[in-house]
Short mmCIF file of C-alpha atoms in Angstrom, two decimals:
data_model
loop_
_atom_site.label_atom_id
_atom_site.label_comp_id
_atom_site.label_asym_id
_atom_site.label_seq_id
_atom_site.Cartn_x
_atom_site.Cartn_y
_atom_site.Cartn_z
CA UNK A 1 -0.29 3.16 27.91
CA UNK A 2 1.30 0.40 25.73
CA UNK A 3 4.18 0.49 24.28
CA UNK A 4 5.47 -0.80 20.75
CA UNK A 5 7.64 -3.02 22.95
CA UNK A 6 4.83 -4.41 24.97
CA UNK A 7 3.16 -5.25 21.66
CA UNK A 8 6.02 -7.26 20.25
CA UNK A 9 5.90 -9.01 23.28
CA UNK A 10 2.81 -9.64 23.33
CA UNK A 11 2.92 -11.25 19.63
CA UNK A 12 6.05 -13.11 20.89
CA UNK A 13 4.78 -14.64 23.58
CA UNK A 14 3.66 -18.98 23.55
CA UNK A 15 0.53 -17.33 25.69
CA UNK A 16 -0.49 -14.30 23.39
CA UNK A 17 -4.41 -13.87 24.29
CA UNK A 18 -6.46 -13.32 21.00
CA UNK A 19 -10.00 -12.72 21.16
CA UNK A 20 -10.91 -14.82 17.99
CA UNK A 21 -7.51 -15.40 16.43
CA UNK A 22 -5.98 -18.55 16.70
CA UNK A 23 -2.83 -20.72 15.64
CA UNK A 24 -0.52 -17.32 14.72
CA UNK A 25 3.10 -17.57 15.14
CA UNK A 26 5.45 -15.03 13.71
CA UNK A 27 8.60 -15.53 12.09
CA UNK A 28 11.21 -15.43 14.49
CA UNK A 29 14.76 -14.04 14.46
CA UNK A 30 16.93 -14.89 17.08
CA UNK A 31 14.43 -15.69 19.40
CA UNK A 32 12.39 -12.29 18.74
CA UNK A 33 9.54 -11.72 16.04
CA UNK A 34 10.69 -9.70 12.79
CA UNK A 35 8.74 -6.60 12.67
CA UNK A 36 8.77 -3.51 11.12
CA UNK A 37 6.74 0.00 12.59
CA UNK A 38 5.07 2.58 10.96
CA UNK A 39 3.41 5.89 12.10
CA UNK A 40 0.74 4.07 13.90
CA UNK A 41 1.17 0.33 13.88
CA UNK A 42 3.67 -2.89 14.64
CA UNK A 43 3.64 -5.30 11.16
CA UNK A 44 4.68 -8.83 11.68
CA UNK A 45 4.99 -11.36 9.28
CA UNK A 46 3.17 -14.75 10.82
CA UNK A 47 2.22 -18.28 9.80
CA UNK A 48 -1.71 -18.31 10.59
CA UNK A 49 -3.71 -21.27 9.61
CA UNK A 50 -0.68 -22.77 7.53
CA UNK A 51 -0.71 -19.69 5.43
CA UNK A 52 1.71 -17.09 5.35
CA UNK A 53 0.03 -13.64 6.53
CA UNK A 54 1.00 -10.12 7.67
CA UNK A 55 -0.36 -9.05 11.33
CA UNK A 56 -0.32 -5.46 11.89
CA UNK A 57 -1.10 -4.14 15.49
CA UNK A 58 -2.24 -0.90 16.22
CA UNK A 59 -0.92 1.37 18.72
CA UNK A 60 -4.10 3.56 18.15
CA UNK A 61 -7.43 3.47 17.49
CA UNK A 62 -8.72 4.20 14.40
CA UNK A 63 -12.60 3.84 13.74
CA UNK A 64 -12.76 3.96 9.89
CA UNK A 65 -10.56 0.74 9.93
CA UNK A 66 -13.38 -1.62 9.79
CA UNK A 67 -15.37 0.17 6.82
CA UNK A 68 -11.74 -0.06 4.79
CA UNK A 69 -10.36 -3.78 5.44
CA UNK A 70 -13.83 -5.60 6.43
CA UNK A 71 -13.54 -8.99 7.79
CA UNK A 72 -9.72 -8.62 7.71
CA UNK A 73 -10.22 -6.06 10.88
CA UNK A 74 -10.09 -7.30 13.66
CA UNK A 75 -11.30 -4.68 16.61
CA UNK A 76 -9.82 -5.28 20.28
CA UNK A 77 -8.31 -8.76 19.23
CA UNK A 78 -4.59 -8.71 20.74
CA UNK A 79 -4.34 -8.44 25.13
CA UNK A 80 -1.09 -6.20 25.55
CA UNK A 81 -0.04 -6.13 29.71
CA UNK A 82 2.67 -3.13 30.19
CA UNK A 83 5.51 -3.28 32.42
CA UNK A 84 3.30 -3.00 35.68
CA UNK A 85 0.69 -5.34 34.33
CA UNK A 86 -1.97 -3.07 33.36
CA UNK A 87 -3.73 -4.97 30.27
CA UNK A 88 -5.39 -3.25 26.94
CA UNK A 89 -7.16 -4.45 23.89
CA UNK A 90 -5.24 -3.45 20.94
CA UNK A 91 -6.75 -3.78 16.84
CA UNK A 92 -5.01 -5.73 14.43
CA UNK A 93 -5.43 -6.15 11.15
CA UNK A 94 -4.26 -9.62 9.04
CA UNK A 95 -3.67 -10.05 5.76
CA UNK A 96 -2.42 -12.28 2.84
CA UNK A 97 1.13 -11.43 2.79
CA UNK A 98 2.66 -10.70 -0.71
CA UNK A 99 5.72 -12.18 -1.87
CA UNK A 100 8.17 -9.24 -3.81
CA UNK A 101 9.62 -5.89 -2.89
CA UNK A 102 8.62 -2.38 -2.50
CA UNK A 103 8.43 -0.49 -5.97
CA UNK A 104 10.85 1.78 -3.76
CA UNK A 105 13.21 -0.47 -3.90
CA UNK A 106 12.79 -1.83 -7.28
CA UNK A 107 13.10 1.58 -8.99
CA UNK A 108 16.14 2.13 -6.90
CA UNK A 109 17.68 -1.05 -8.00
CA UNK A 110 16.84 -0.74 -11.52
CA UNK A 111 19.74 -1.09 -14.01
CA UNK A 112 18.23 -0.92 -17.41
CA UNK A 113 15.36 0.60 -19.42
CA UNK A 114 13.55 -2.38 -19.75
CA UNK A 115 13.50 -2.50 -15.72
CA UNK A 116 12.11 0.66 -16.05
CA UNK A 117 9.41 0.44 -18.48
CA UNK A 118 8.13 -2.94 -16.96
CA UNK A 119 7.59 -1.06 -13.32
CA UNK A 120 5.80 1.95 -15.37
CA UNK A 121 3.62 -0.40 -16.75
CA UNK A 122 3.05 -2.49 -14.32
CA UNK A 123 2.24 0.99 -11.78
CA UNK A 124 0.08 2.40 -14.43
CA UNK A 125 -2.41 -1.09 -14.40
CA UNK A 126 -2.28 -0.65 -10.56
CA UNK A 127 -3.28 3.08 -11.21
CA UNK A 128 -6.54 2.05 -13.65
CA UNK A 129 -7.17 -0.63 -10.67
CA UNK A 130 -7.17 2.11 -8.14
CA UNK A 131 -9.50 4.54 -10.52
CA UNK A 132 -11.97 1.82 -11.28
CA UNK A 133 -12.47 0.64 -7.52
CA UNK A 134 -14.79 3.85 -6.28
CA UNK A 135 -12.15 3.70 -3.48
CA UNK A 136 -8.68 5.77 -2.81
CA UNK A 137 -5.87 5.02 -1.09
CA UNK A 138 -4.91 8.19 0.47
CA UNK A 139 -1.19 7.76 0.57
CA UNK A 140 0.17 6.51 -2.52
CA UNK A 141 4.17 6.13 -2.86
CA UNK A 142 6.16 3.85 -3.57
CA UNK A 143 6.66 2.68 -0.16
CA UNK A 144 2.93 1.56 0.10
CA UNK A 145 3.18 -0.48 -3.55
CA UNK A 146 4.24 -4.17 -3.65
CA UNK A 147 5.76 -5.67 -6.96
CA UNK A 148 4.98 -9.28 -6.97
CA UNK A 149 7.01 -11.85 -7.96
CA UNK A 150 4.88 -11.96 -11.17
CA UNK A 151 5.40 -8.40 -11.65
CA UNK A 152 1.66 -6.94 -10.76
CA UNK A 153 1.81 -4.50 -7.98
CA UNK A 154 -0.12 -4.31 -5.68
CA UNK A 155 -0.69 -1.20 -2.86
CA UNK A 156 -0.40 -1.85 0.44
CA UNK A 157 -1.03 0.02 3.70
CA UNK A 158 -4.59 1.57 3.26
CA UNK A 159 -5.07 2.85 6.60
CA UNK A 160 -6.12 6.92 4.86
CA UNK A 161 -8.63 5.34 2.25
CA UNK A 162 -11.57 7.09 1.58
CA UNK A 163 -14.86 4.64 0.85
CA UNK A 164 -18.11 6.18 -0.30
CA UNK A 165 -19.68 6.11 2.77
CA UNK A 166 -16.83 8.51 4.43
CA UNK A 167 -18.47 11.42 1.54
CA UNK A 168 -18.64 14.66 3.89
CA UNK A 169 -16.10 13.62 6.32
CA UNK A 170 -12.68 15.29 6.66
CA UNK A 171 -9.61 13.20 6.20
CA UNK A 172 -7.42 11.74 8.90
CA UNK A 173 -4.19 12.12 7.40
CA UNK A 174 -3.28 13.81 4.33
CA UNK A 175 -0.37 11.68 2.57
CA UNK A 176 3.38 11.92 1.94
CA UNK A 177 4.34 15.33 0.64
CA UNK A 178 6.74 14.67 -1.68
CA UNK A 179 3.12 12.59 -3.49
CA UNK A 180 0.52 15.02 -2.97
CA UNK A 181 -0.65 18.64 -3.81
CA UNK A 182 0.39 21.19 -1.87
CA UNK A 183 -3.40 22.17 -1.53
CA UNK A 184 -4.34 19.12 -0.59
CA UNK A 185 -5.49 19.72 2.64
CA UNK A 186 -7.74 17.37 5.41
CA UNK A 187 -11.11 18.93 3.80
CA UNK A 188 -10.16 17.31 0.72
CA UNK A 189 -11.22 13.69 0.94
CA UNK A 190 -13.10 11.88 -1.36
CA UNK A 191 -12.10 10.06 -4.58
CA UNK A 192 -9.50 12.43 -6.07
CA UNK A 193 -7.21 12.09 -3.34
CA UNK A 194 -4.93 9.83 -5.14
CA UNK A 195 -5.25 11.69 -8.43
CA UNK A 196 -1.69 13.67 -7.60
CA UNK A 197 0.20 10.80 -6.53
CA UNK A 198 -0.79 8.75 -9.33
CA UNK A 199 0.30 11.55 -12.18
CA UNK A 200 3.52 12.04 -9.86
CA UNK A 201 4.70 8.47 -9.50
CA UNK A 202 3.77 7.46 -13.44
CA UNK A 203 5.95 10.43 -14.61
CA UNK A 204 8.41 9.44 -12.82
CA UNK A 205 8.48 5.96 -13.66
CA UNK A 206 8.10 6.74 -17.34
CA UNK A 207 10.83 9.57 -17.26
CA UNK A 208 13.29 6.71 -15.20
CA UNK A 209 12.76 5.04 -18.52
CA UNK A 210 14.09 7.92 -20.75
CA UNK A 211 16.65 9.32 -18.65
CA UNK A 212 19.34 7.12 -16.54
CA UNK A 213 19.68 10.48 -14.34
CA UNK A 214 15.89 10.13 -12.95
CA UNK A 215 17.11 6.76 -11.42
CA UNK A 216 20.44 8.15 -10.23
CA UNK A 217 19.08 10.43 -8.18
CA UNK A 218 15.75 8.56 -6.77
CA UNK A 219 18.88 5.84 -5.92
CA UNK A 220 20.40 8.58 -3.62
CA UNK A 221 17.56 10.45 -2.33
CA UNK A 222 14.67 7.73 -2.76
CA UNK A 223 12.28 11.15 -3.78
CA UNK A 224 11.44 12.08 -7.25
CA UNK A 225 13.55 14.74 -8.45
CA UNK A 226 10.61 16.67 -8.99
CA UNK A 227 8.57 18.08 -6.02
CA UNK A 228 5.23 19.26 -5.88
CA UNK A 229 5.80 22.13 -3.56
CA UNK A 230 9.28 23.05 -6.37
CA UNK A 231 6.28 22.34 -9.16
CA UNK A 232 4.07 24.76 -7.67
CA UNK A 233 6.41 27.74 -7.03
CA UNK A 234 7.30 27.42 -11.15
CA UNK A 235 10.31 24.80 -11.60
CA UNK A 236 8.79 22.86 -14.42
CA UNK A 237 12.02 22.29 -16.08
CA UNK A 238 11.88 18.46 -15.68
CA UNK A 239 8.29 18.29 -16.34
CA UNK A 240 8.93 19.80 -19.67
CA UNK A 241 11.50 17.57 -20.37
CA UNK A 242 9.56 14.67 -19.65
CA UNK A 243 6.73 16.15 -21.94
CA UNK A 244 9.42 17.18 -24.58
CA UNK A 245 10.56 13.36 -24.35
CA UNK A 246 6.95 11.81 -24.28
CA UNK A 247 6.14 13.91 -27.31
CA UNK A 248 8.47 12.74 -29.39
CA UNK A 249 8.31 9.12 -28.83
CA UNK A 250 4.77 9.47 -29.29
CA UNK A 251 3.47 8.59 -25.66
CA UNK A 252 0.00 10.66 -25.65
CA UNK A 253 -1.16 9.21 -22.74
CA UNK A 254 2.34 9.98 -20.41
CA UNK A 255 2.55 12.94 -22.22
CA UNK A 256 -1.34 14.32 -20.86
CA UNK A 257 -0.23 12.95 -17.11
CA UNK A 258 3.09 14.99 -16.80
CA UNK A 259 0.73 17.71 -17.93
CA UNK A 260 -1.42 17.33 -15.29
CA UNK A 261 1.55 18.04 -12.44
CA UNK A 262 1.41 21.40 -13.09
CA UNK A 263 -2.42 22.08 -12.35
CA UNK A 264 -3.28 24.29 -9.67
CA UNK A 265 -5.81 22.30 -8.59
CA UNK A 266 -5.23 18.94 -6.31
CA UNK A 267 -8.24 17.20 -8.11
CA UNK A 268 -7.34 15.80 -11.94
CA UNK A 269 -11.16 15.33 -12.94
CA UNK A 270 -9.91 14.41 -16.08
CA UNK A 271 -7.04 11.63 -14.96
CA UNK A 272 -9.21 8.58 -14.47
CA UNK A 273 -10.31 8.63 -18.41
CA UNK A 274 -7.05 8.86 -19.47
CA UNK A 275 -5.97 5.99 -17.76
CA UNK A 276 -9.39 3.62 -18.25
CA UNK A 277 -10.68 5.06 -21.56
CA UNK A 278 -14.08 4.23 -22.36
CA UNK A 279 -14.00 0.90 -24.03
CA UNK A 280 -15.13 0.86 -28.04
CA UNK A 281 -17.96 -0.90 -28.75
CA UNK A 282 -18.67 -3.15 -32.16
CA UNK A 283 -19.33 -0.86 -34.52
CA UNK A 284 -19.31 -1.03 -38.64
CA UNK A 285 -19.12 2.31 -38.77
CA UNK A 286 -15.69 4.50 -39.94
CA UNK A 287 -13.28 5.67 -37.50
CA UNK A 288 -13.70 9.28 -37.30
CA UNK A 289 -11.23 12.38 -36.06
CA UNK A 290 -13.07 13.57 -33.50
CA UNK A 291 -12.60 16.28 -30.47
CA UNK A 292 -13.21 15.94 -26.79
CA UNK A 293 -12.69 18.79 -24.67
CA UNK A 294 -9.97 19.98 -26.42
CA UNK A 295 -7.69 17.10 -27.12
CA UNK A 296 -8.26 14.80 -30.54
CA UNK A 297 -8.33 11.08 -31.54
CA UNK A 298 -10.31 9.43 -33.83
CA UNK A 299 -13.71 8.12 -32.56
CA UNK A 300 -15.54 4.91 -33.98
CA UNK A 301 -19.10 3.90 -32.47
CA UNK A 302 -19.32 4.90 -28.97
CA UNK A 303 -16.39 4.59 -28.08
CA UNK A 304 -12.58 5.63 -29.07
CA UNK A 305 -10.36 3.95 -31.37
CA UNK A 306 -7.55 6.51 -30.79
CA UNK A 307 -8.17 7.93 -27.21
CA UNK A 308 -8.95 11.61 -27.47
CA UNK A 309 -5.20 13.02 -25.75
CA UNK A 310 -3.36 14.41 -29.07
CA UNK A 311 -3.08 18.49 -29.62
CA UNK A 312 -4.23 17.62 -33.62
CA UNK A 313 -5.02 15.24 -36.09
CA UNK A 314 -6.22 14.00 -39.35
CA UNK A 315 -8.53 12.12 -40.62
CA UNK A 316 -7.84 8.11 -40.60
CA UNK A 317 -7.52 5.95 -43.93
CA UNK A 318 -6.51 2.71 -44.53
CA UNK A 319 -6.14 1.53 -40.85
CA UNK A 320 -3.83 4.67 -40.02
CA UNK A 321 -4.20 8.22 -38.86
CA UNK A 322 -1.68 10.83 -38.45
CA UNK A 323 -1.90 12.45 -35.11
CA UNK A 324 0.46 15.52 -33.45
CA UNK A 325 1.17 16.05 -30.24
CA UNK A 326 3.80 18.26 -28.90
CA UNK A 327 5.22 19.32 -32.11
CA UNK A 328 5.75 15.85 -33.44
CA UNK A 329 3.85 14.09 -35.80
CA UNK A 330 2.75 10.21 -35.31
CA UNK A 331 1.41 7.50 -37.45
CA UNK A 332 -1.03 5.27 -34.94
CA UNK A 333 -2.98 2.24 -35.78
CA UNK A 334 -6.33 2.72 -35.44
CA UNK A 335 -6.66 -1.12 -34.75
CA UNK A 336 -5.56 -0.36 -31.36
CA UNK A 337 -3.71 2.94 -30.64
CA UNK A 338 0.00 2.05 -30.85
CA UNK A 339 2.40 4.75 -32.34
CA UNK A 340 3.48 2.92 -35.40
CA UNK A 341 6.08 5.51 -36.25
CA UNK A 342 7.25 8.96 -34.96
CA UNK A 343 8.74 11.77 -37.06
CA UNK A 344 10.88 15.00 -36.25
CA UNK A 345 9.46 18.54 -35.54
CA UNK A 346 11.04 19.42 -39.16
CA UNK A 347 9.65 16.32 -40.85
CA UNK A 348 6.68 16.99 -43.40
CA UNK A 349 4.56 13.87 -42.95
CA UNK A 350 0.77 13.25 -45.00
CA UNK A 351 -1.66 11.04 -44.31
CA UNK A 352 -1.81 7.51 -45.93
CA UNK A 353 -3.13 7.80 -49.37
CA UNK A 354 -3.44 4.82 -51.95
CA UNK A 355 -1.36 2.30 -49.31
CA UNK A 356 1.84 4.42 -49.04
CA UNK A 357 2.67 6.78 -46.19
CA UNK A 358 4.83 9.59 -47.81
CA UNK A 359 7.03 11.99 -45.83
CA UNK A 360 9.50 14.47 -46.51
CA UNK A 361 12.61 14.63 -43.71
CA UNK A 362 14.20 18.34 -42.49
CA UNK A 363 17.04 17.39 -44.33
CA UNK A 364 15.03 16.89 -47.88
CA UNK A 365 14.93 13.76 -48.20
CA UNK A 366 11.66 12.13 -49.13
CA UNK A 367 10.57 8.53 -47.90
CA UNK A 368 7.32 6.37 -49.04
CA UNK A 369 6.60 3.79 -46.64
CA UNK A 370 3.65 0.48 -47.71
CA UNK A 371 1.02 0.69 -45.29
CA UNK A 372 1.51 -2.90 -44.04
CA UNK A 373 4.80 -2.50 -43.87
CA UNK A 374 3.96 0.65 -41.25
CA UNK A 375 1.40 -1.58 -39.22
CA UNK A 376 3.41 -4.75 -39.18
CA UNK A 377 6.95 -2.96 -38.61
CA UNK A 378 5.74 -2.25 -34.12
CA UNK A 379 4.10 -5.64 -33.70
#
């Protein structure tokens, strides 16, 4: 049997035997490769070809490797001799290595809201990626998620996918607990098996952004500070504050995901059109407060001009709609579904009517606002 040793000296040596690989040096460090080792694998960072790549070496077989990676497999390539001399095939897998840091350590590191918001945003796009693709990772975390130097992120590590043509099969592995359902179990494998981990690490990016204490204690523990096991036995006390604080700022789609952590079920059949709505076609006719499966917006063609995720609504004019959710009520464009402004649970707000917005505060006082002044004042 090989060892992770043997391996790294294998990698390191001027005579490493590939099968079909060739010109790969890794980046040394005091004469030795830098490497880092996971749960079934050696990762190396190496020059191959002139480009910078990551080489991971297996330390076990896996046989649903080549349907997940493709061409970037590469079965049996590496000879690995142990101490006696007794030589094995090992798999390795290369990659284009990413320039930027974990979203681990970039949420730990964070120092301001806008640090915050701009890895929430740039997780969710990730998430839509991930829900478009007909694929699923199978261990999302923050761990296996790159931020680029441009700020896209990118998941890494994809070893537990599920691909369509796995449909039947059990799963190998069953993800990081402190990410997943606690019924998620090995039968469960197919599409939805990233659905938890992608409500659980939005929320908490998006509650980082509202509350300096979410950061604080991800810093010290590097684990949200909510747990799905803790969610499941009934302490929902952060997930209702991060609702409480989504409602009122008028965030319907954040608001619907936090929502979602407290279903009994591990598969959110209703997560991927929340986060890749159906797209609105041309249409010349009205925008229209509409219904879908028990959640309102304001429908225009075939499509949504307000995504269906608020508890109530009414009726757009003039570019505008007030919508509530949570308690609060919102004016939203209907150009493209920002919250244009965001009242109180005691504020008395009506719908535009003859270019004003009129509202009346919980402390009496009433307030007219011009329409364009309302659309132009969030651009």
């Amino acid at each position: 049997m090989h060892t992770i040793a043997d391996i790294v000296d294998a990698v390191a040596s001027p005579y490493a035997e590939w099968r079909t690989l060739r010109d790969v040096k890794p980046e040394m460090r005091d004469g030795r490769p830098v490497y880092v080792t996971g749960n079934a694998a050696v990762s190396f960072r190496v020059e191959h070809e002139g480009r910078l790549k990551m080489l991971k070496c297996y330390t076990r077989p896996n046989a649903r490797l080549g349907a997940i990676y493709g061409e970037q497999f590469h079965p049996r390539e590496l000879t690995v001799r142990n101490i006696v001399g007794r030589a094995a095939m090992v798999d390795c897998l290369l990659t284009d290595y990413i320039e930027g840091r974990t979203l681990d350590e970039a949420l730990a590191s964070a120092q301001t809201v806008e640090e915050c918001q701009f890895l929430a945003q740039g997780f969710d796009r990730l998430a839509a990626e991930i829900l478009r693709s007909g694929r699923a990772h199978g261990d999302l975390k923050p761990e296996n998620i790159i931020v680029g130097e441009d700020g896209r992120q990118h998941a890494i590590d994809w070893d537990a996918a599920f691909v369509e043509r796995f449909a039947g099969e059990e799963a190998l592995e069953i993800g990081t607990a402190a990410y997943q359902h606690p019924e998620r179990g090995v039968e469960m494998y197919d599409e939805h098996i990233d659905d938890y981990s992608i409500a659980m690490i939005s929320t908490l990016l998006h509650l980082a952004a509202v509350d300096c204490a979410v950061v604080e204690h991800y810093r010290k523990y590097h684990e949200p500070p909510m747990l799905p096991l803790d969610i499941r036995r009934g302490a929902t006390q952060l997930i209702d504050k991060a609702k409480e604080e989504f409602a009122r700022r008028g965030w319907a789609r954040q608001y619907r995901v936090a929502e979602m952590l407290r279903s009994p079920y591990a598969r959110l059949f209703r997560l991927r059109e929340v986060f890749v709505p159906r797209p609105m076609t041309t249409s010349d006719t009205a925008p229209t407060l509409d219904v879908e499966w028990g959640w309102w917006g304001c429908r225009q063609g075939d499509g949504w001009a307000i995504q269906p995720l608020y508890d109530s609504g009414f009726e757009p004019s003039e570019g505008v709609a007030l919508m509530v959710l949570g308690g609060y009520s919102h004016y939203v464009a209907v150009e493209d579904g920002r919250t244009l402004m965001s009242m109180g649970k005691g504020d008395d707000a009506r719908s535009v009517r003859d270019g004003v917005a009129r509202l009346r505060r919980a402390d009496g006082r009433e307030q007219t606002i011009a329409v364009e002044e309302l659309i132009n004042s969030s651009k």
